[in-house]
CSV table of C-alpha atoms in Angstrom, one decimal:
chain,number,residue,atom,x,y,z
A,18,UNK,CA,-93.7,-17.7,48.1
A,19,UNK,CA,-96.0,-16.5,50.8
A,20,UNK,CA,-99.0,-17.5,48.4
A,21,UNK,CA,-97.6,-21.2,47.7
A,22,UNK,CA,-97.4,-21.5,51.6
A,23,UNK,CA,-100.6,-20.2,51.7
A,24,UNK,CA,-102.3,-22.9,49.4
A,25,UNK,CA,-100.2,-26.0,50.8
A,26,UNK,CA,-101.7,-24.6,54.4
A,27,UNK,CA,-105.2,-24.5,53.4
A,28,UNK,CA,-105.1,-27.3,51.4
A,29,UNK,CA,-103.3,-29.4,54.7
A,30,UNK,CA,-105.8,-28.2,57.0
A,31,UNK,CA,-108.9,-28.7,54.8
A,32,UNK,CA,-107.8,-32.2,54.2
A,33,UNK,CA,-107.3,-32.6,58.1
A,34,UNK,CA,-110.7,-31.2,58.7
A,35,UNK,CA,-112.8,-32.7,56.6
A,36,UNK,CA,-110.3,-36.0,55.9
A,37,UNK,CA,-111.1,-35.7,52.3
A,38,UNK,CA,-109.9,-38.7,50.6
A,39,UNK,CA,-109.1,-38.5,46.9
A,40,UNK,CA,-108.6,-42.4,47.2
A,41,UNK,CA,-107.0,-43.6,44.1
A,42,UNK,CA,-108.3,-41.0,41.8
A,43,UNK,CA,-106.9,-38.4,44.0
A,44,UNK,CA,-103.0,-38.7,42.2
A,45,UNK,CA,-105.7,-38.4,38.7
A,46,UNK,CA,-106.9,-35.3,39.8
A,47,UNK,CA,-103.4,-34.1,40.1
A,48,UNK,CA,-102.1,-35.7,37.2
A,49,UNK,CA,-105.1,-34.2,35.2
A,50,UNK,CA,-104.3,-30.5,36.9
A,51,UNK,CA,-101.0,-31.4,35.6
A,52,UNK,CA,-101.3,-32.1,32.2
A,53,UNK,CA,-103.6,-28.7,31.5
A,54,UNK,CA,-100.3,-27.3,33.4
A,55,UNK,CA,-98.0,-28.5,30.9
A,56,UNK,CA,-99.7,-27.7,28.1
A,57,UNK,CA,-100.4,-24.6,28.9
A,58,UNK,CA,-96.0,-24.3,29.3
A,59,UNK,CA,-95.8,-26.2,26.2
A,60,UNK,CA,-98.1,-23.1,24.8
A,61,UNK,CA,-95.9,-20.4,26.6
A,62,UNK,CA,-92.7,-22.0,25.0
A,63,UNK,CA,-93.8,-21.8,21.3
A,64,UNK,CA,-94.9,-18.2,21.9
A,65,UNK,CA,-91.1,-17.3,23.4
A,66,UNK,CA,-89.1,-17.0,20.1
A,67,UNK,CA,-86.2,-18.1,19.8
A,68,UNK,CA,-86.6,-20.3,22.9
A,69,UNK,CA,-84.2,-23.3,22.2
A,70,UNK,CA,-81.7,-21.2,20.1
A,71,UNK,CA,-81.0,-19.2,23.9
A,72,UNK,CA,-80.4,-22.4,26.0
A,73,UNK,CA,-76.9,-22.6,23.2
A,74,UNK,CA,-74.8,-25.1,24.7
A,75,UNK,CA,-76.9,-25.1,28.3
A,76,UNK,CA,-77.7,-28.4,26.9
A,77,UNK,CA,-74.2,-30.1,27.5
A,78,UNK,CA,-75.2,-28.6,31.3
A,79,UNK,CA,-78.3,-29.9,30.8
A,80,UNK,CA,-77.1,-33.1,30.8
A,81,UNK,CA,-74.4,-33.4,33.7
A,82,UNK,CA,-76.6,-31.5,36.0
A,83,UNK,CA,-78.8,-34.2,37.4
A,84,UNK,CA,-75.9,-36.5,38.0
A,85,UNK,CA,-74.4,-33.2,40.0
A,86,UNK,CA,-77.5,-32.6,41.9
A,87,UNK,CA,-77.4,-36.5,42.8
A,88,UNK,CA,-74.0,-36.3,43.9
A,89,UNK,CA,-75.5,-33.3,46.1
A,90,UNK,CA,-78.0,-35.0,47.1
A,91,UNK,CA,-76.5,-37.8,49.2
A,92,UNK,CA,-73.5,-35.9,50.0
A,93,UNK,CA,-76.0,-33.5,52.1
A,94,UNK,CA,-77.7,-36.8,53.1
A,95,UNK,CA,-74.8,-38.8,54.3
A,96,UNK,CA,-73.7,-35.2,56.6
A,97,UNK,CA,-77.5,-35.4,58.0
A,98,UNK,CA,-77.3,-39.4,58.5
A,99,UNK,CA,-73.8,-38.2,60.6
A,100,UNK,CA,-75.7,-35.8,63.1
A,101,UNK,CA,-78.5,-38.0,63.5
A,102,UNK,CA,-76.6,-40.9,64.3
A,103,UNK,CA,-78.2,-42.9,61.6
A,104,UNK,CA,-76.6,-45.5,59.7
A,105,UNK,CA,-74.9,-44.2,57.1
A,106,UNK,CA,-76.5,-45.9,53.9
A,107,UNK,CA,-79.7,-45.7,55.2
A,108,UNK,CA,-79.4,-41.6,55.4
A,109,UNK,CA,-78.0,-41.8,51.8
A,110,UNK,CA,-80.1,-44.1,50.4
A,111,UNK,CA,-83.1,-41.8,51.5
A,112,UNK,CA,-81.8,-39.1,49.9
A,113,UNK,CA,-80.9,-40.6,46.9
A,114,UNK,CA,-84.8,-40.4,46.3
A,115,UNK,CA,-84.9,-37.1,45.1
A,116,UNK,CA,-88.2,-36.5,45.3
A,117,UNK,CA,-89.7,-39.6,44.2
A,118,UNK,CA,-91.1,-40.4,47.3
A,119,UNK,CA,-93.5,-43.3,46.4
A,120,UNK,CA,-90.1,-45.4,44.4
A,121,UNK,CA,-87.8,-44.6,46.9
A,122,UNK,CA,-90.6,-46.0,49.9
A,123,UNK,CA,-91.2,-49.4,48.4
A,124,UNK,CA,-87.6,-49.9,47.2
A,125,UNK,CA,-86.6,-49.2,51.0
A,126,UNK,CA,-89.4,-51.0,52.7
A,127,UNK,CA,-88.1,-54.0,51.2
A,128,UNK,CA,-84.8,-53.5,53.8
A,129,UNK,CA,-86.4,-52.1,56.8
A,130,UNK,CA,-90.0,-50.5,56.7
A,131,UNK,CA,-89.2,-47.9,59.2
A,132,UNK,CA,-86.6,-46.6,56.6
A,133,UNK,CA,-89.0,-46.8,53.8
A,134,UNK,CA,-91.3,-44.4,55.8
A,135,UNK,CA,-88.4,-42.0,56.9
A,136,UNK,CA,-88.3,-42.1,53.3
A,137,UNK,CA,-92.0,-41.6,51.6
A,138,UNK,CA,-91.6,-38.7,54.6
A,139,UNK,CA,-88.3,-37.1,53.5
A,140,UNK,CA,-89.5,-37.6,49.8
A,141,UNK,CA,-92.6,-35.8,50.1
A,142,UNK,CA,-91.1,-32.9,52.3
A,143,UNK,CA,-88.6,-32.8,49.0
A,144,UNK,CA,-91.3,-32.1,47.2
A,145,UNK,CA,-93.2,-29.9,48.8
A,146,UNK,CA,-89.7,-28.0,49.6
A,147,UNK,CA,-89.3,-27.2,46.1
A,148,UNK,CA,-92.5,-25.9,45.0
A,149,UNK,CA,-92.0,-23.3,47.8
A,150,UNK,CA,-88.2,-22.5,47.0
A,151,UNK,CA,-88.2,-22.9,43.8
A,152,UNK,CA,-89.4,-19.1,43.2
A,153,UNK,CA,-86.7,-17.8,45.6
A,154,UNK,CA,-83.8,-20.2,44.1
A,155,UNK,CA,-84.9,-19.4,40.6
A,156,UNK,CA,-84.9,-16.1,40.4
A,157,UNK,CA,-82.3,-15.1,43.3
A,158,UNK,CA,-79.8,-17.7,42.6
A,159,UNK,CA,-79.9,-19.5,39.2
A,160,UNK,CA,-82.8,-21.5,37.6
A,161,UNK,CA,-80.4,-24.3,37.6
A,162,UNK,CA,-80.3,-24.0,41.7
A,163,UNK,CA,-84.4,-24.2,40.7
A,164,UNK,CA,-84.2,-27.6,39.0
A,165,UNK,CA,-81.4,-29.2,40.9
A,166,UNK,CA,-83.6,-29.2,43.9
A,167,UNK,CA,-87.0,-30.2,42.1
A,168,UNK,CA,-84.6,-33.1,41.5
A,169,UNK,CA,-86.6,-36.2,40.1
A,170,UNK,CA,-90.2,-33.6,40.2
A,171,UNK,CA,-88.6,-31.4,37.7
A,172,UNK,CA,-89.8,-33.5,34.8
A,173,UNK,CA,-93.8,-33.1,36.1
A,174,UNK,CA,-95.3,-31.5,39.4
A,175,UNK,CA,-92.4,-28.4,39.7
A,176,UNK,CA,-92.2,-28.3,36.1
A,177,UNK,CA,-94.7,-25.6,35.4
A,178,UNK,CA,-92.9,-23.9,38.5
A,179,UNK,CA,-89.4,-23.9,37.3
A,180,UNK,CA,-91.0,-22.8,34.0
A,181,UNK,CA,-92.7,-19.8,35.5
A,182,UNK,CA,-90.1,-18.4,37.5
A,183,UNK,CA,-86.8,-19.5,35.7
A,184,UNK,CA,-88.0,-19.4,32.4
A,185,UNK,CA,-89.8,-20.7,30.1
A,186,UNK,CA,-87.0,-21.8,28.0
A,187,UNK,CA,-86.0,-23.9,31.4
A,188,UNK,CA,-88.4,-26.2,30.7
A,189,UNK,CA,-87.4,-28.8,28.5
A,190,UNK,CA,-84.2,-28.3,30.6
A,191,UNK,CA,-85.9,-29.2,33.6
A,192,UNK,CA,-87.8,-32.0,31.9
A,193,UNK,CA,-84.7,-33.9,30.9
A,194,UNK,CA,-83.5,-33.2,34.3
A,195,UNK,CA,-86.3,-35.0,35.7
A,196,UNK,CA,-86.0,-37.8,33.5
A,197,UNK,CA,-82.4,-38.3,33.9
A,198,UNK,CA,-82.7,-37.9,38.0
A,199,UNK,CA,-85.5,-40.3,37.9
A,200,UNK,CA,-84.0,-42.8,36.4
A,201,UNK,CA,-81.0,-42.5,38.7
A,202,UNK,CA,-83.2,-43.0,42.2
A,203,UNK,CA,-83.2,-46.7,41.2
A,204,UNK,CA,-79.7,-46.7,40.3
A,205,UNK,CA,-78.2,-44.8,43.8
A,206,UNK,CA,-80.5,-46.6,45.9
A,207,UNK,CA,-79.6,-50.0,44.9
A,208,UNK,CA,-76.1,-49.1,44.5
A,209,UNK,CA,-76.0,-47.6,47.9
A,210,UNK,CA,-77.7,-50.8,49.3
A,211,UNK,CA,-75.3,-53.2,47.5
A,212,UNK,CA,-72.2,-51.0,48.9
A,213,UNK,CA,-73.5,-51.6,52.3
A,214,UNK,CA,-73.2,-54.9,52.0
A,215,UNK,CA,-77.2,-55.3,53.2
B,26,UNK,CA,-103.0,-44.8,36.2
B,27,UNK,CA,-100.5,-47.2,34.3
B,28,UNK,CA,-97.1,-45.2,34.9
B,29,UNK,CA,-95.5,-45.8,30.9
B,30,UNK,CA,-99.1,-44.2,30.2
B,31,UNK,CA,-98.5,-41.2,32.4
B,32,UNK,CA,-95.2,-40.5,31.3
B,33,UNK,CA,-95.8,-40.8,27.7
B,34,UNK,CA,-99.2,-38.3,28.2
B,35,UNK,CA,-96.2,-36.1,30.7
B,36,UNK,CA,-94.5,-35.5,27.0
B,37,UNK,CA,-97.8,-35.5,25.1
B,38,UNK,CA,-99.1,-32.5,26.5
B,39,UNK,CA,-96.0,-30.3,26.9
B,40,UNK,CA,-95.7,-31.2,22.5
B,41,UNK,CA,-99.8,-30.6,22.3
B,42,UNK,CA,-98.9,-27.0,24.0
B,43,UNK,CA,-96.2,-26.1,21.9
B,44,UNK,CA,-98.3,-27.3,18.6
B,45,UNK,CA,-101.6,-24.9,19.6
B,46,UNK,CA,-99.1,-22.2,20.5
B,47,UNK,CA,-97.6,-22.3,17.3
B,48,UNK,CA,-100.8,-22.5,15.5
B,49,UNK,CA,-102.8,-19.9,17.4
B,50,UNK,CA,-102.0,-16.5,16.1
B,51,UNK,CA,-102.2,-13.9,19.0
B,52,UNK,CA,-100.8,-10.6,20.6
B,53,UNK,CA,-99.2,-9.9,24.2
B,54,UNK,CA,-102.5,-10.4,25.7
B,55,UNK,CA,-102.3,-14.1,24.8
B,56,UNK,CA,-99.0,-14.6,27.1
B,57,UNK,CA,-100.6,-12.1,30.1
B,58,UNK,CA,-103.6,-14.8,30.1
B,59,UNK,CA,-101.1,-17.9,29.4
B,60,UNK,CA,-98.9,-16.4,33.2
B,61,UNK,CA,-102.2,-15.8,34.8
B,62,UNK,CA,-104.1,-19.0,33.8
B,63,UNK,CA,-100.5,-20.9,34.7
B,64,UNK,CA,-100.2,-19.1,38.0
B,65,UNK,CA,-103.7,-20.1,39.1
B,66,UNK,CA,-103.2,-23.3,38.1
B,67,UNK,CA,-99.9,-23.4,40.3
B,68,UNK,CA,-101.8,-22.6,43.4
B,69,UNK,CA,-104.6,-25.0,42.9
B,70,UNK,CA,-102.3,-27.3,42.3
B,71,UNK,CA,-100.3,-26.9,45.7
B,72,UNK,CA,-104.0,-26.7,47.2
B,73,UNK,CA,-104.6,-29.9,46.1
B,74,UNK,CA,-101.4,-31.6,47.1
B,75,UNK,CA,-101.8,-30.0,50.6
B,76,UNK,CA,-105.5,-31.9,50.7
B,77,UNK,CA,-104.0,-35.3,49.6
B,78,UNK,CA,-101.1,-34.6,52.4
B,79,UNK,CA,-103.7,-33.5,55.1
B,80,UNK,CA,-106.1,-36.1,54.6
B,81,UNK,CA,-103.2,-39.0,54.8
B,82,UNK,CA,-103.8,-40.4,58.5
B,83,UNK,CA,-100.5,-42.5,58.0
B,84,UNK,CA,-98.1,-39.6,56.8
B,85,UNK,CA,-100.0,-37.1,59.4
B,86,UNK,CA,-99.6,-39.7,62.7
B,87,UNK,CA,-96.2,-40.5,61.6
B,88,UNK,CA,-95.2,-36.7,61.4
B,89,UNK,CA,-94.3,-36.7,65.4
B,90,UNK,CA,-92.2,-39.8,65.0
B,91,UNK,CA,-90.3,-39.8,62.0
B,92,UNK,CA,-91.2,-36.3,60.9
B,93,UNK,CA,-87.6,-35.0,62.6
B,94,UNK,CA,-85.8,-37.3,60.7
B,95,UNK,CA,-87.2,-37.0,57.8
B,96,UNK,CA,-87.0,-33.1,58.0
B,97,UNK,CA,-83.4,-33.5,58.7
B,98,UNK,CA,-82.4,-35.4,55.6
B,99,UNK,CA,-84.3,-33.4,53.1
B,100,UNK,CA,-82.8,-29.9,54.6
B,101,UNK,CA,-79.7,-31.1,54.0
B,102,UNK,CA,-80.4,-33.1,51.1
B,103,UNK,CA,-82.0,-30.0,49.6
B,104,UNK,CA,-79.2,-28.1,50.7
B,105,UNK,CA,-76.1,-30.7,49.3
B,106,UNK,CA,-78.6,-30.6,46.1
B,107,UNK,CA,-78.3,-27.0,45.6
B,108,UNK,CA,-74.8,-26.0,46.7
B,109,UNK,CA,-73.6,-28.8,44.8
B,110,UNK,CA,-75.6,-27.3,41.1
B,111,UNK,CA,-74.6,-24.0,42.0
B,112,UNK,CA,-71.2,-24.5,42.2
B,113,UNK,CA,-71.5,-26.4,38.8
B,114,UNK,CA,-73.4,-24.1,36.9
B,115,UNK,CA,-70.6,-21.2,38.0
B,116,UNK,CA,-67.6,-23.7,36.5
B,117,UNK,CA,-69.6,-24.2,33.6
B,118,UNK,CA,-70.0,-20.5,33.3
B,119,UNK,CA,-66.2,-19.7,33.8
B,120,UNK,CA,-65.1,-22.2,31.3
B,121,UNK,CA,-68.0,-21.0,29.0
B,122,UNK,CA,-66.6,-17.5,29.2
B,123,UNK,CA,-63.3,-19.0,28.3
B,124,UNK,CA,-64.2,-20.2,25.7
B,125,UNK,CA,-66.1,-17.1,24.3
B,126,UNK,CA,-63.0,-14.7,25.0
B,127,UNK,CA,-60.7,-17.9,22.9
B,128,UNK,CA,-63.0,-17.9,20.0
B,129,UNK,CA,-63.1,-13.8,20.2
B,130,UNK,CA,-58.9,-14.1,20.2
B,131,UNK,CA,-59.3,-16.2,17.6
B,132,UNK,CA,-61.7,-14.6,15.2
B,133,UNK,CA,-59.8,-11.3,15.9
B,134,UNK,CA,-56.6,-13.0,14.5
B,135,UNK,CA,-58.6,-14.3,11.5
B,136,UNK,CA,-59.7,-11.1,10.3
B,137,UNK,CA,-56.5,-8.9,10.9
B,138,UNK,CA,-55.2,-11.7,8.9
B,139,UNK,CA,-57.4,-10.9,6.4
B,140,UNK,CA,-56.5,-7.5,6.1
B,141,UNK,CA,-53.2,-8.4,6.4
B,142,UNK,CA,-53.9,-10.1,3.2
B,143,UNK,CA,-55.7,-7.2,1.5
């Protein structure tokens, strides 16, 4: 972990310094990084024998998890939204982003802009969260304590993360996790929204 | 980059991987290089995020403003996130082990029925 914070510290204050802008082919640098990542997993995962026959029935759990760590998402949202003396659907609908902080911003700008930065903001911090506890929740806790809080990320950036620390066999796991979380950050936030009566 | 185009290449590779590494016939070595080569490529990842983060004026002026807030949420979304799958995966581990000790019960019964047969 110390070496994750390490990187993300350099990396912030080198692009502070110098203000190096990717521009737009800054998120194809990462996606590119990314790809060669997830090969290389994809590589890892053929070599582990007997890989899918493990995960047994994991994949029923597989399934139910992401609507779980949704659940646990804007339940913990909603309690912050209390203390901060924030609207309540606004705190929820934030946190229904699960990571997906560039959805969740524009869906939310659309109600109030200030909400859809608080969002891009909480989204990012989501993310970056992750790659840093994912080690620690992985391997003290449970892989699935790994992938419930990459939340929407699981299915690319924390991927290769949650493969190396939880498993390798955690990876398709995580993948349809992402997938299935993703497409609910639509879903909540909109649903949240239209229960609010905004 | 078109996003149905990044996700389709986000299963691509992943299938690519598992192809060469079913193809490519090597020893342990092959998996020591495979960690290494995958935990250099985590850090220079995370390097590269931290650039995109540090050079972002917007998200880097807005940190003293909204940065609380948004702290706030994620901590505890993080947190509901967690305890939430944790609790799960521990139910679905109890009623797993259920259901192995059943089937055990269950097989034992077969087979001293079978020798009750014999």
């Amino acid at each position: 972990m110390i070496g994750i914070l390490i990187a993300l510290a350099a990396g912030i204050a080198l692009g502070k310094l110098t203000g190096f802008d990717f521009g737009s082919s800054g998120s194809n640098v990462v996606y590119w990084l990314l790809y060669v990542m997830l090969f290389i997993v994809g590589m890892a995962l053929a070599r582990r024998k007997n890989a899918f026959r493990e995960l047994g029935s994991k994949w029923i759990q597989a399934l139910i998890m992401p609507f779980v760590t949704a659940i646990g998402s804007i339940a913990g949202a909603t309690v912050a939204g209390m203390l901060l003396g924030m609207q309540l659907w606004q705190a929820a609908a934030v946190g229904s982003g699960q990571g997906w902080y560039t959805l969740s911003a524009v869906v939310l700008s659309q109600y109030d802009p200030l909400l859809g930065a608080v969002a891009f903001m909480s989204n990012i911090i989501r993310e970056v969260l992750a790659l840093l506890l994912i080690p620690v929740l992985a391997t003290r806790i449970s892989p699935w304590a790994g992938i419930s809080i990459a939340g929407a990320t699981a299915m690319d950036v924390t991927m290769p993360v949650i493969s190396r620390y939880g498993g390798t066999q955690y990876s398709p796991i995580a993948f349809i996790g992402g997938v299935i979380c993703s497409a609910l950050v639509p879903v909540c936030i909109l649903a949240i929204v239209w229960l609010a009566g905004v | 980059m078109n996003i149905v185009i990044s996700t389709a290449l986000l299963v691509l590779f992943p299938v690519l991987g598992y192809g060469a590494g079913k193809l490519i016939k090597a020893g342990k070595k092959m998996d020591r290089t495979l960690s290494i080569l995958l935990d250099g490529l985590i850090y220079l990842l995370i390097f590269t995020m931290g650039i995109r983060l540090g050079s972002d004026k917007l998200l880097m002026g807005n940190i003293p403003v909204l940065g609380l807030r948004a702290a706030v949420i994620t901590l505890f979304t993080c947190t509901g996130s967690v305890a939430a799958a944790t609790a799960a995966a521990k139910i679905f581990e109890r009623v797993q082990a259920k259901h192995d000790r059943h089937s055990d019960s269950a097989g034992g019964r077969d087979r001293s029925g079978q020798t009750d047969g014999i």
